[in-house]
Amino acid sequence: MSHRLLQRASRGATSIQVWPSPATVRASRLAPAFNQRHQLGHASAQSFRWSTTGAGPAPHKRVNPNLTVVGAVAIGCLGFGAGLLVANSTPSTDKLNDNVNTTAYATHSEMLQAASQIALAIGPDNVSYDTDDLEHHGHSDWSTSNSPIRAAAIVYPRTTADVSAIARICNALNVPMVPFGAGSSVEGNFAQPHSGICIDMTHMDRIVAFHPEDMDVVVQPGVNWVDLNRQIAHAGLFAPLDPSPTATIGGMVSTNCSGTNAMRYGTMKDWVLNLTVVLADGTVIKTRRRPRKTSAGYNLTALFVGAEGTLGIVTEATLKLAPVPQDTSVAVVAFGSIRDAAAAASELIRSGIQLAALELMDEVQMRILNEHGSEAVRRRKWEEKPTLFVKFSGTTEGIKSDAVRVGEIIRRGSGNEEGNGVRMHFAGSKQEEQDLWAARKEALFTMVNIRPAGTEIWSTDVAVPVSRLAEIIDLSKRECGQLGIFASVIGHVGDGNFHVAMMYDPRDGQQKDAVARCVHNMMGRALDMEGTVSGEHAIGIGKKECLVDELGEETISLMRAVKKAVDPKWVMNPGKVFDR
């Protein structure tokens, strides 16, 4: 990859490495990326001025005309023929400067005109201009990737036909469309840097069809996954992902989310059979039929999972379901250092034991639980040390056998049969099992609740191959711990994914820069370890620059070509994943 943002780190380094941003890298990406994450700054305001005045930005070079729409779709579907088509196209030398649409977005008055037409199409009660409503849909306390711009209106469709009507109107008038689920994403995925119409899927919350004999379910995007599992529990089935309890299916598809169960069950992409999608011009497509297996045509389902609503709006999803395990149990074990805990996690992953989940919380998190956790969590006096939370599932006998093997691995990793004081504590009852796991699930909410007024939480994640997990967690923990602010590490370490959360004062320029540098360095380490800058939160606004360094300009150019093929006016959630 040319002009890397971050310098290569030595694989054997034991001290904290800092990756300075070279002056040759696109006028220093760190500052623009930080400005994007913190309310997008001047660039967003300038973009919005274009939309309200009708004046467009200075024209850029256009995409290579030989990279056709047909080629773009084929490339997106990763077909062999698509590879040949690209190979025979004239190479684009413009790459990230390619501009697929120089037309300015609608003015604010034109956006209001679109909202009026939408009100006629789906009913005036399903359109809101309320200031509080606009604010709620445009800002998130969960995220530092916010925009100062708000949508012109919020619309509430109830059917696929409603969404299709909305898309036809917005596309005709060049009005950006921003889908909104539960509002719990952390990378600015539903921010509105170009204003537009925000499409809230709250009322699309029906279970359309349940096929217990086929172990699948068809749902609208506004269905909450916890509610879904509650409604189908009688059949002994469940949707096995475990993200934030507020998450809805549409957002989960949009970000390719995962959660604490990812070690056993994978991520959202592994559980989506098909999608009904409304394209930018209102066209409705279904990506495939309902069998669990098919080799018919391009995998369009995969194209839309994780696309963040930039290619189309999901209005129905058919999800695979899993049998509810016969039994479950939870154990916790505290370690003397975060590196020891992460190393033990890596050993457990490589052991082949089919754990349901493997989670890590550092000593900062454990202290917060002791001081601010729920009553059930505070009943247990937690060791304020880095702690692994281990969830078992399967048959009762199988869990007992797995627990013995896990205990042996933990003891061996600690250096002797006594385990150097490292002891696993197993839940003695179903109530204790629930209380132990509640501690892990409360972590983020507890952090938000104790945040001092005027501060923000910068929460971000990366994922690396499991062999590098202990190293990157140790280095990242040490660096953020030197900032003199609240900083904590928590992670779904069972699949090599971890999060860092830091509280800082956005009015303190030095503190902001220090936090940005810390995150910048963590992203660099992940890439140098052949990892990713986003394990489960997607890209949104906050990680666009990092995505270039992960995938390369050529790959982003292909993504842009796919975007142009299905959304030539660039009205589907613009400003996310990459810029035009």
Coordinates of C-alpha atoms in Angstrom, one line a residue:
M1 CA 0.0 0.0 0.0
S2 CA 1.5 3.4 -1.0
H3 CA 2.0 6.2 1.5
R4 CA 1.0 4.3 4.6
L5 CA -0.5 6.4 7.3
L6 CA 1.2 4.4 10.0
Q7 CA 4.8 3.1 10.0
R8 CA 5.5 -0.6 10.4
A9 CA 6.1 -1.7 14.0
S10 CA 8.7 -4.3 14.9
R11 CA 7.0 -7.6 15.6
G12 CA 9.3 -8.1 18.6
A13 CA 8.9 -4.6 20.1
T14 CA 8.4 -4.6 23.8
S15 CA 8.0 -0.9 24.3
I16 CA 5.0 1.2 23.2
Q17 CA 5.4 2.2 19.6
V18 CA 4.2 5.5 18.2
W19 CA 3.4 5.9 14.5
P20 CA 3.8 9.5 13.4
S21 CA 1.6 10.7 10.6
P22 CA 4.0 11.4 7.6
A23 CA 3.5 14.8 6.0
T24 CA 3.3 13.1 2.6
V25 CA 0.1 11.2 3.5
R26 CA -2.8 13.3 2.1
A27 CA -1.9 16.4 4.1
S28 CA -1.8 14.4 7.3
R29 CA -4.9 12.2 7.7
L30 CA -4.9 12.2 11.5
A31 CA -6.3 15.8 11.8
P32 CA -9.0 15.4 9.2
A33 CA -10.0 12.0 10.6
F34 CA -10.2 13.5 14.1
N35 CA -12.3 16.4 12.9
Q36 CA -14.7 14.0 11.2
R37 CA -15.1 12.1 14.4
H38 CA -15.7 15.3 16.4
Q39 CA -18.7 16.8 14.7
L40 CA -17.0 16.8 11.2
G41 CA -15.9 20.4 11.6
H42 CA -15.5 22.8 8.7
A43 CA -15.9 20.2 6.0
S44 CA -19.4 19.2 7.0
A45 CA -20.5 22.8 7.4
Q46 CA -19.1 23.6 4.0
S47 CA -21.0 20.6 2.5
F48 CA -24.2 21.7 4.1
R49 CA -23.7 25.3 2.7
W50 CA -23.5 23.8 -0.7
S51 CA -26.8 22.0 -0.2
T52 CA -28.6 25.1 1.1
T53 CA -27.3 27.5 -1.5
G54 CA -27.4 25.3 -4.5
A55 CA -23.8 25.9 -5.2
G56 CA -21.7 22.8 -5.8
P57 CA -18.1 22.0 -4.8
A58 CA -15.3 22.5 -7.3
P59 CA -15.5 19.6 -9.8
H60 CA -13.1 16.7 -9.5
K61 CA -11.8 14.2 -11.9
R62 CA -14.4 11.6 -13.0
V63 CA -14.3 7.9 -12.6
N64 CA -12.8 5.9 -15.4
P65 CA -15.6 5.5 -17.9
N66 CA -14.3 2.0 -18.9
L67 CA -15.2 0.8 -15.4
T68 CA -18.8 0.2 -16.3
V69 CA -21.8 -0.2 -14.2
V70 CA -22.0 -3.8 -15.1
G71 CA -18.4 -4.3 -14.1
A72 CA -19.0 -2.5 -10.8
V73 CA -21.8 -4.8 -9.8
A74 CA -19.9 -7.9 -10.9
I75 CA -16.9 -6.7 -8.9
G76 CA -19.0 -6.2 -5.8
C77 CA -20.2 -9.8 -6.1
L78 CA -16.6 -11.0 -6.4
G79 CA -17.2 -13.2 -9.4
F80 CA -14.2 -14.5 -11.4
G81 CA -15.6 -12.9 -14.5
A82 CA -15.6 -9.6 -12.7
G83 CA -12.0 -10.0 -12.1
L84 CA -11.3 -10.4 -15.8
L85 CA -13.5 -7.4 -16.6
V86 CA -11.5 -5.2 -14.3
A87 CA -8.2 -6.6 -15.7
N88 CA -9.3 -5.6 -19.2
S89 CA -10.4 -2.1 -18.2
T90 CA -8.1 0.8 -18.5
P91 CA -6.6 1.3 -15.0
S92 CA -7.8 4.4 -13.1
T93 CA -5.0 6.6 -11.9
D94 CA -7.3 9.0 -10.1
K95 CA -8.3 6.4 -7.4
L96 CA -9.6 8.2 -4.3
N97 CA -10.0 11.5 -6.2
D98 CA -12.5 10.0 -8.6
N99 CA -15.8 11.9 -8.4
V100 CA -18.9 9.9 -9.4
N101 CA -21.4 12.8 -9.0
T102 CA -20.7 16.5 -9.1
T103 CA -24.3 17.5 -8.6
A104 CA -25.0 19.3 -5.3
Y105 CA -27.6 17.9 -3.0
A106 CA -31.0 19.4 -2.7
T107 CA -31.4 22.8 -0.9
H108 CA -33.2 22.8 2.4
S109 CA -36.4 24.0 0.8
E110 CA -36.2 21.2 -1.7
M111 CA -35.7 18.7 1.2
L112 CA -38.9 20.1 2.8
Q113 CA -40.6 19.7 -0.5
A114 CA -39.6 16.1 -0.5
A115 CA -40.9 15.6 3.0
S116 CA -44.3 17.1 2.0
Q117 CA -44.5 14.7 -0.9
I118 CA -43.6 11.8 1.4
A119 CA -46.4 12.9 3.8
L120 CA -48.8 12.6 0.9
A121 CA -47.5 9.1 0.1
I122 CA -47.3 7.5 3.5
G123 CA -49.5 9.8 5.6
P124 CA -48.8 13.1 7.5
D125 CA -48.6 11.4 10.9
N126 CA -45.5 9.5 9.6
V127 CA -43.5 12.7 9.0
S128 CA -42.0 14.8 11.8
Y129 CA -40.3 18.2 11.8
D130 CA -40.1 18.4 15.6
T131 CA -36.9 20.0 16.8
D132 CA -36.4 17.4 19.6
D133 CA -37.1 14.6 17.2
L134 CA -34.5 16.0 14.7
E135 CA -31.9 16.3 17.5
H136 CA -32.6 12.8 18.8
H137 CA -32.0 11.3 15.4
G138 CA -28.9 13.4 14.7
H139 CA -26.8 13.0 17.8
S140 CA -25.7 10.1 19.9
D141 CA -24.2 10.1 23.4
W142 CA -22.7 6.7 22.6
S143 CA -20.5 8.2 19.9
T144 CA -18.0 11.0 19.3
S145 CA -18.6 10.7 15.5
N146 CA -21.4 13.2 15.4
S147 CA -22.3 15.9 12.9
P148 CA -23.6 19.4 13.7
I149 CA -26.1 19.1 10.8
R150 CA -29.6 17.7 11.3
A151 CA -32.0 16.1 8.9
A152 CA -34.8 18.3 7.4
A153 CA -37.4 15.8 8.5
I154 CA -37.9 12.3 10.1
V155 CA -40.1 9.8 8.3
Y156 CA -41.6 6.6 9.7
P157 CA -42.4 4.0 7.1
R158 CA -44.4 0.9 8.0
T159 CA -44.0 -1.2 4.9
T160 CA -41.5 -1.9 2.1
A161 CA -43.9 0.0 -0.2
D162 CA -43.5 3.0 2.0
V163 CA -39.7 2.9 1.9
S164 CA -39.9 2.5 -1.9
A165 CA -42.1 5.6 -2.2
I166 CA -39.7 7.6 0.1
A167 CA -36.7 6.5 -2.0
R168 CA -38.4 7.5 -5.3
I169 CA -39.2 10.9 -4.0
C170 CA -35.8 11.5 -2.5
N171 CA -33.9 10.2 -5.5
A172 CA -35.8 12.4 -7.9
L173 CA -35.1 15.5 -5.8
N174 CA -31.5 14.6 -4.9
V175 CA -32.3 14.4 -1.2
P176 CA -29.9 12.3 1.0
M177 CA -31.6 9.3 2.8
V178 CA -30.2 8.2 6.2
P179 CA -31.7 5.0 7.8
F180 CA -32.1 5.0 11.5
G181 CA -32.6 1.9 13.7
A182 CA -32.1 2.1 17.5
G183 CA -29.5 4.8 17.4
S184 CA -26.9 2.8 19.4
S185 CA -24.1 2.7 16.8
V186 CA -20.8 4.3 17.8
E187 CA -19.1 5.4 14.5
G188 CA -21.6 8.1 13.4
N189 CA -23.4 5.6 11.1
F190 CA -26.6 7.5 11.2
A191 CA -25.2 11.0 11.3
Q192 CA -26.5 13.4 8.7
P193 CA -23.5 15.4 7.4
H194 CA -25.5 16.5 4.3
S195 CA -28.9 16.8 6.0
G196 CA -31.6 15.1 4.1
I197 CA -34.4 12.8 5.2
C198 CA -33.9 10.5 8.2
I199 CA -35.8 7.2 7.8
D200 CA -36.7 5.8 11.2
M201 CA -37.6 2.1 11.0
T202 CA -39.3 2.0 14.5
H203 CA -42.7 1.1 13.1
M204 CA -41.3 -1.7 10.9
D205 CA -41.1 -4.0 13.9
R206 CA -43.1 -7.1 12.8
I207 CA -42.1 -10.7 12.7
V208 CA -43.3 -11.4 9.1
A209 CA -43.0 -15.2 9.2
F210 CA -41.6 -17.8 11.6
H211 CA -40.6 -21.2 10.2
P212 CA -39.6 -23.3 13.3
E213 CA -39.3 -26.5 11.2
D214 CA -36.8 -24.7 9.0
M215 CA -35.1 -22.9 11.9
D216 CA -35.5 -19.4 10.3
V217 CA -37.5 -16.3 10.7
V218 CA -38.5 -13.3 8.5
V219 CA -38.4 -10.0 10.2
Q220 CA -38.7 -6.3 9.5
P221 CA -35.6 -4.1 10.3
G222 CA -37.1 -2.5 13.4
V223 CA -37.4 -5.7 15.4
N224 CA -35.3 -5.7 18.5
W225 CA -33.2 -8.9 18.8
V226 CA -34.0 -9.4 22.5
D227 CA -37.7 -9.2 21.8
L228 CA -37.3 -11.6 18.9
N229 CA -35.7 -14.2 21.0
R230 CA -38.4 -13.7 23.7
Q231 CA -41.1 -14.4 21.1
I232 CA -39.6 -17.5 19.6
A233 CA -38.2 -19.1 22.8
H234 CA -41.2 -21.4 23.0
A235 CA -39.8 -23.2 19.9
G236 CA -36.4 -23.8 21.5
L237 CA -34.7 -21.6 19.0
F238 CA -32.9 -18.2 19.2
A239 CA -31.0 -15.7 17.1
P240 CA -27.6 -16.3 18.7
L241 CA -25.9 -12.9 18.3
D242 CA -25.6 -10.8 21.4
P243 CA -24.9 -7.1 20.7
S244 CA -26.2 -4.2 22.7
P245 CA -29.7 -5.1 24.0
T246 CA -31.0 -2.0 22.3
A247 CA -29.9 -3.1 18.8
T248 CA -32.4 -3.8 16.1
I249 CA -32.1 -6.2 13.1
G250 CA -31.7 -3.5 10.5
G251 CA -28.8 -1.9 12.3
M252 CA -27.2 -5.3 13.0
V253 CA -27.3 -6.1 9.3
S254 CA -26.1 -2.6 8.4
T255 CA -23.0 -2.9 10.6
N256 CA -22.4 -6.7 10.3
C257 CA -22.5 -6.6 14.1
S258 CA -21.5 -9.4 16.5
G259 CA -21.3 -9.4 20.3
T260 CA -20.3 -11.6 23.1
N261 CA -21.4 -14.8 21.4
A262 CA -19.3 -14.3 18.3
M263 CA -16.7 -16.8 19.4
R264 CA -19.2 -19.7 19.0
Y265 CA -21.7 -18.3 16.5
G266 CA -19.8 -15.8 14.3
T267 CA -21.1 -12.4 13.2
M268 CA -24.3 -11.2 11.6
K269 CA -23.2 -12.1 8.1
D270 CA -23.3 -15.8 9.1
W271 CA -27.0 -15.7 10.0
V272 CA -28.6 -13.8 7.2
L273 CA -30.2 -16.0 4.5
N274 CA -31.7 -13.2 2.4
L275 CA -32.6 -9.6 2.4
T276 CA -35.4 -7.5 0.8
V277 CA -33.7 -4.2 -0.1
V278 CA -35.0 -0.9 -1.5
L279 CA -32.5 0.7 -3.9
A280 CA -31.9 4.4 -4.3
D281 CA -34.5 4.8 -7.1
G282 CA -37.2 2.9 -5.2
T283 CA -36.6 -0.5 -6.9
V284 CA -37.3 -3.4 -4.6
I285 CA -35.0 -6.5 -4.8
K286 CA -34.8 -9.8 -2.9
T287 CA -31.2 -11.0 -2.7
R288 CA -32.0 -14.8 -2.8
R289 CA -34.6 -17.3 -1.7
R290 CA -34.8 -19.2 1.6
P291 CA -32.6 -22.4 1.5
R292 CA -29.6 -22.6 3.7
K293 CA -27.4 -23.4 0.8
T294 CA -27.2 -22.0 -2.7
S295 CA -24.7 -21.4 -5.4
A296 CA -27.1 -19.6 -7.7
G297 CA -25.6 -16.3 -9.0
Y298 CA -23.8 -13.5 -7.2
N299 CA -24.0 -13.3 -3.4
L300 CA -25.9 -10.1 -3.2
T301 CA -26.9 -10.8 0.4
A302 CA -23.2 -10.4 1.4
L303 CA -23.0 -7.2 -0.6
F304 CA -25.6 -5.4 1.6
V305 CA -24.6 -6.9 5.0
G306 CA -22.2 -4.3 6.5
A307 CA -22.9 -1.7 3.8
E308 CA -24.3 0.7 6.4
G309 CA -27.3 1.6 4.2
T310 CA -25.0 3.2 1.6
L311 CA -26.2 0.8 -1.1
G312 CA -29.8 0.3 -0.2
I313 CA -32.3 0.2 2.7
V314 CA -33.1 -3.2 4.2
T315 CA -36.8 -3.7 4.8
E316 CA -36.9 -7.4 5.5
A317 CA -34.3 -10.0 6.6
T318 CA -34.6 -13.8 6.7
L319 CA -32.4 -15.0 9.6
K320 CA -31.1 -18.5 10.4
L321 CA -31.8 -19.6 14.0
A322 CA -30.0 -21.9 16.3
P323 CA -31.2 -24.4 18.9
V324 CA -31.2 -23.0 22.4
P325 CA -28.4 -24.9 24.3
Q326 CA -29.5 -27.6 26.7
D327 CA -27.5 -26.0 29.5
T328 CA -25.2 -23.0 30.1
S329 CA -22.7 -22.0 32.8
V330 CA -20.3 -19.1 33.5
A331 CA -16.9 -18.9 35.1
V332 CA -14.6 -15.9 35.9
V333 CA -10.9 -15.8 36.5
A334 CA -8.7 -12.8 37.5
F335 CA -5.1 -12.4 36.4
G336 CA -2.2 -10.3 37.6
S337 CA -1.8 -8.4 34.3
I338 CA -3.8 -7.7 31.2
R339 CA -1.2 -9.5 29.1
D340 CA -1.5 -12.7 31.2
A341 CA -5.3 -12.5 30.8
A342 CA -5.1 -12.0 27.0
A343 CA -2.5 -14.8 26.7
A344 CA -4.7 -17.2 28.5
A345 CA -7.6 -16.2 26.2
S346 CA -5.4 -17.0 23.2
E347 CA -4.6 -20.4 24.7
L348 CA -8.3 -21.2 25.2
I349 CA -9.1 -20.2 21.6
R350 CA -6.5 -22.5 20.2
S351 CA -7.5 -25.4 22.5
G352 CA -10.5 -26.3 20.4
I353 CA -12.9 -26.2 23.3
Q354 CA -16.3 -25.0 22.0
L355 CA -16.8 -22.1 24.4
A356 CA -19.9 -20.0 23.9
A357 CA -18.1 -16.7 24.8
L358 CA -14.8 -15.5 26.1
E359 CA -14.7 -11.9 27.3
L360 CA -12.1 -9.7 28.9
M361 CA -12.5 -6.7 31.3
D362 CA -9.5 -4.8 32.8
E363 CA -9.0 -3.7 36.3
V364 CA -10.6 -0.3 35.7
Q365 CA -13.8 -2.0 34.6
M366 CA -13.8 -4.3 37.6
R367 CA -13.4 -1.3 40.0
I368 CA -16.3 0.5 38.3
L369 CA -18.5 -2.6 38.8
N370 CA -17.6 -2.7 42.5
E371 CA -18.5 1.0 42.9
H372 CA -21.3 1.6 40.4
G373 CA -22.7 -1.7 39.2
S374 CA -26.2 -2.9 39.7
E375 CA -27.2 -4.2 43.1
A376 CA -26.9 -7.8 41.8
V377 CA -23.4 -7.2 40.5
R378 CA -22.2 -5.3 43.6
R379 CA -23.2 -8.2 45.8
R380 CA -20.1 -9.9 44.7
K381 CA -16.9 -8.2 45.7
W382 CA -14.9 -8.4 42.5
E383 CA -11.1 -8.7 42.4
E384 CA -10.0 -5.5 40.8
K385 CA -7.7 -7.2 38.3
P386 CA -8.0 -8.0 34.6
T387 CA -10.7 -10.7 34.4
L388 CA -11.8 -13.3 31.9
F389 CA -15.5 -14.1 31.7
V390 CA -16.0 -17.6 30.2
K391 CA -19.4 -18.8 29.1
F392 CA -20.0 -22.5 28.5
S393 CA -23.0 -24.0 26.6
G394 CA -24.1 -27.4 25.5
T395 CA -25.1 -30.5 27.4
T396 CA -24.7 -30.6 31.2
E397 CA -22.0 -33.3 31.0
G398 CA -20.2 -31.6 28.1
I399 CA -20.0 -28.4 30.1
K400 CA -18.5 -30.2 33.1
S401 CA -15.9 -31.7 30.8
D402 CA -15.1 -28.4 29.1
A403 CA -14.8 -26.7 32.5
V404 CA -12.2 -29.2 33.7
R405 CA -10.1 -28.7 30.5
V406 CA -10.4 -24.9 30.8
G407 CA -9.2 -25.0 34.4
E408 CA -6.2 -27.1 33.3
I409 CA -5.2 -24.7 30.6
I410 CA -5.5 -21.7 32.9
R411 CA -3.2 -23.4 35.5
R412 CA -0.7 -24.4 32.9
G413 CA -0.6 -20.9 31.5
S414 CA 0.1 -19.6 35.0
G415 CA 3.3 -21.6 35.3
N416 CA 2.5 -24.3 37.8
E417 CA -0.3 -26.6 39.0
E418 CA -1.3 -24.2 41.7
G419 CA -1.8 -21.5 39.1
N420 CA 0.2 -18.8 40.9
G421 CA -2.9 -17.8 42.8
V422 CA -5.0 -17.7 39.6
R423 CA -8.3 -19.5 40.4
M424 CA -11.5 -19.9 38.4
H425 CA -14.8 -19.3 40.0
F426 CA -17.7 -21.2 38.6
A427 CA -21.3 -20.1 39.0
G428 CA -22.9 -22.3 41.7
S429 CA -26.5 -21.7 40.6
K430 CA -28.5 -20.3 37.7
Q431 CA -29.0 -17.0 39.6
E432 CA -25.2 -16.6 40.2
E433 CA -24.7 -17.4 36.5
Q434 CA -27.0 -14.6 35.5
D435 CA -25.3 -12.2 38.0
L436 CA -21.8 -13.0 36.8
W437 CA -22.7 -12.5 33.2
A438 CA -24.7 -9.3 34.0
A439 CA -21.4 -7.8 35.1
R440 CA -20.0 -8.1 31.6
K441 CA -23.2 -6.8 30.0
E442 CA -23.4 -3.8 32.2
A443 CA -19.9 -2.5 31.4
L444 CA -20.7 0.1 28.7
F445 CA -23.9 1.3 30.4
T446 CA -22.0 1.8 33.7
M447 CA -19.3 3.8 32.0
V448 CA -21.9 6.1 30.4
N449 CA -23.6 6.6 33.7
I450 CA -20.5 7.7 35.6
R451 CA -19.3 10.0 32.8
P452 CA -18.6 13.5 34.3
A453 CA -20.6 16.3 32.8
G454 CA -18.9 17.9 29.8
T455 CA -16.8 14.9 29.0
E456 CA -17.1 12.5 26.1
I457 CA -16.4 8.8 25.7
W458 CA -14.3 7.8 22.8
S459 CA -15.0 4.1 22.3
T460 CA -13.3 2.2 19.5
D461 CA -12.4 -1.3 18.6
V462 CA -10.0 -3.3 16.5
A463 CA -9.5 -7.0 15.8
V464 CA -6.3 -9.0 15.1
P465 CA -5.2 -12.6 14.6
V466 CA -5.4 -14.3 17.9
S467 CA -1.7 -14.9 18.0
R468 CA -1.1 -11.1 18.3
L469 CA -4.0 -10.5 20.7
A470 CA -1.9 -10.4 24.0
E471 CA 0.7 -8.1 22.5
I472 CA -1.7 -5.5 21.1
I473 CA -3.9 -5.4 24.2
D474 CA -0.8 -5.0 26.4
L475 CA 0.7 -2.2 24.3
S476 CA -2.6 -0.3 23.8
K477 CA -3.5 -0.6 27.5
R478 CA -0.1 0.8 28.6
E479 CA -0.3 3.7 26.2
C480 CA -3.9 4.8 27.0
G481 CA -3.1 4.3 30.7
Q482 CA -0.4 7.0 30.5
L483 CA -2.9 9.7 29.5
G484 CA -3.9 10.5 33.0
I485 CA -7.6 10.1 32.2
F486 CA -10.2 7.4 32.5
A487 CA -9.2 4.7 30.1
S488 CA -10.3 1.1 30.0
V489 CA -10.0 -2.1 27.9
I490 CA -12.8 -4.5 27.3
G491 CA -13.2 -7.1 24.6
H492 CA -14.7 -10.0 22.8
V493 CA -11.3 -11.7 23.0
G494 CA -12.7 -15.0 21.9
D495 CA -12.5 -13.8 18.3
G496 CA -9.5 -11.4 18.6
N497 CA -11.6 -8.3 19.1
F498 CA -11.2 -5.7 21.8
H499 CA -12.4 -2.2 22.7
V500 CA -10.8 0.8 24.3
A501 CA -12.9 3.5 26.0
M502 CA -11.5 6.8 27.1
M503 CA -13.2 9.7 28.8
Y504 CA -11.9 13.1 27.9
D505 CA -12.7 16.8 27.9
P506 CA -13.4 17.9 24.3
R507 CA -12.6 21.5 25.3
D508 CA -9.1 20.6 26.3
G509 CA -7.1 20.6 23.0
Q510 CA -4.1 18.8 24.4
Q511 CA -6.2 16.1 25.9
K512 CA -8.2 15.7 22.6
D513 CA -5.0 15.4 20.7
A514 CA -3.5 12.8 23.1
V515 CA -6.6 10.7 22.9
A516 CA -6.6 10.9 19.1
R517 CA -3.0 9.9 18.9
C518 CA -3.6 6.9 21.2
V519 CA -6.4 5.7 19.0
H520 CA -4.3 6.4 15.9
N521 CA -1.5 4.3 17.2
M522 CA -3.9 1.4 18.1
M523 CA -5.2 1.4 14.6
G524 CA -1.7 1.3 13.3
R525 CA -0.8 -1.7 15.5
A526 CA -3.8 -3.6 14.4
L527 CA -3.0 -3.1 10.7
D528 CA 0.7 -4.0 11.2
M529 CA -0.5 -7.2 12.8
E530 CA -2.7 -8.0 9.8
G531 CA -5.8 -7.0 11.7
T532 CA -8.7 -4.7 11.0
V533 CA -9.6 -1.2 12.3
S534 CA -13.2 -2.2 12.9
G535 CA -14.2 -5.6 14.3
E536 CA -17.9 -5.0 14.7
H537 CA -18.9 -1.3 14.7
A538 CA -18.4 -0.7 10.9
I539 CA -16.8 2.4 9.5
G540 CA -19.4 5.2 9.6
I541 CA -17.8 8.6 9.7
G542 CA -15.2 7.8 12.4
K543 CA -13.0 5.4 10.5
K544 CA -13.1 6.4 6.9
E545 CA -9.4 7.4 6.7
C546 CA -8.4 4.2 8.5
L547 CA -10.3 2.1 6.0
V548 CA -8.1 3.4 3.2
D549 CA -5.0 2.2 5.0
E550 CA -6.5 -1.2 5.7
L551 CA -7.8 -1.9 2.2
G552 CA -5.8 0.3 -0.1
E553 CA -6.9 3.0 -2.6
E554 CA -7.5 0.4 -5.4
T555 CA -10.0 -1.5 -3.3
I556 CA -11.8 1.6 -2.2
S557 CA -12.1 2.6 -5.8
L558 CA -13.9 -0.6 -6.6
M559 CA -16.2 0.0 -3.6
R560 CA -16.9 3.4 -5.0
A561 CA -17.7 1.8 -8.4
V562 CA -20.2 -0.5 -6.8
K563 CA -21.8 2.4 -5.0
K564 CA -22.1 4.3 -8.2
A565 CA -23.8 1.3 -9.9
V566 CA -26.6 1.1 -7.4
D567 CA -26.8 4.7 -6.2
P568 CA -25.5 7.0 -9.0
K569 CA -26.8 10.2 -7.3
W570 CA -25.0 9.2 -4.1
V571 CA -28.1 9.8 -1.9
M572 CA -28.0 6.6 0.2
N573 CA -26.4 7.5 3.6
P574 CA -23.7 9.7 2.0
G575 CA -20.5 10.5 3.9
K576 CA -20.2 7.0 5.4
V577 CA -17.6 4.3 4.7
F578 CA -15.8 6.4 2.1
D579 CA -16.3 9.8 0.4
R580 CA -17.0 10.3 -3.2

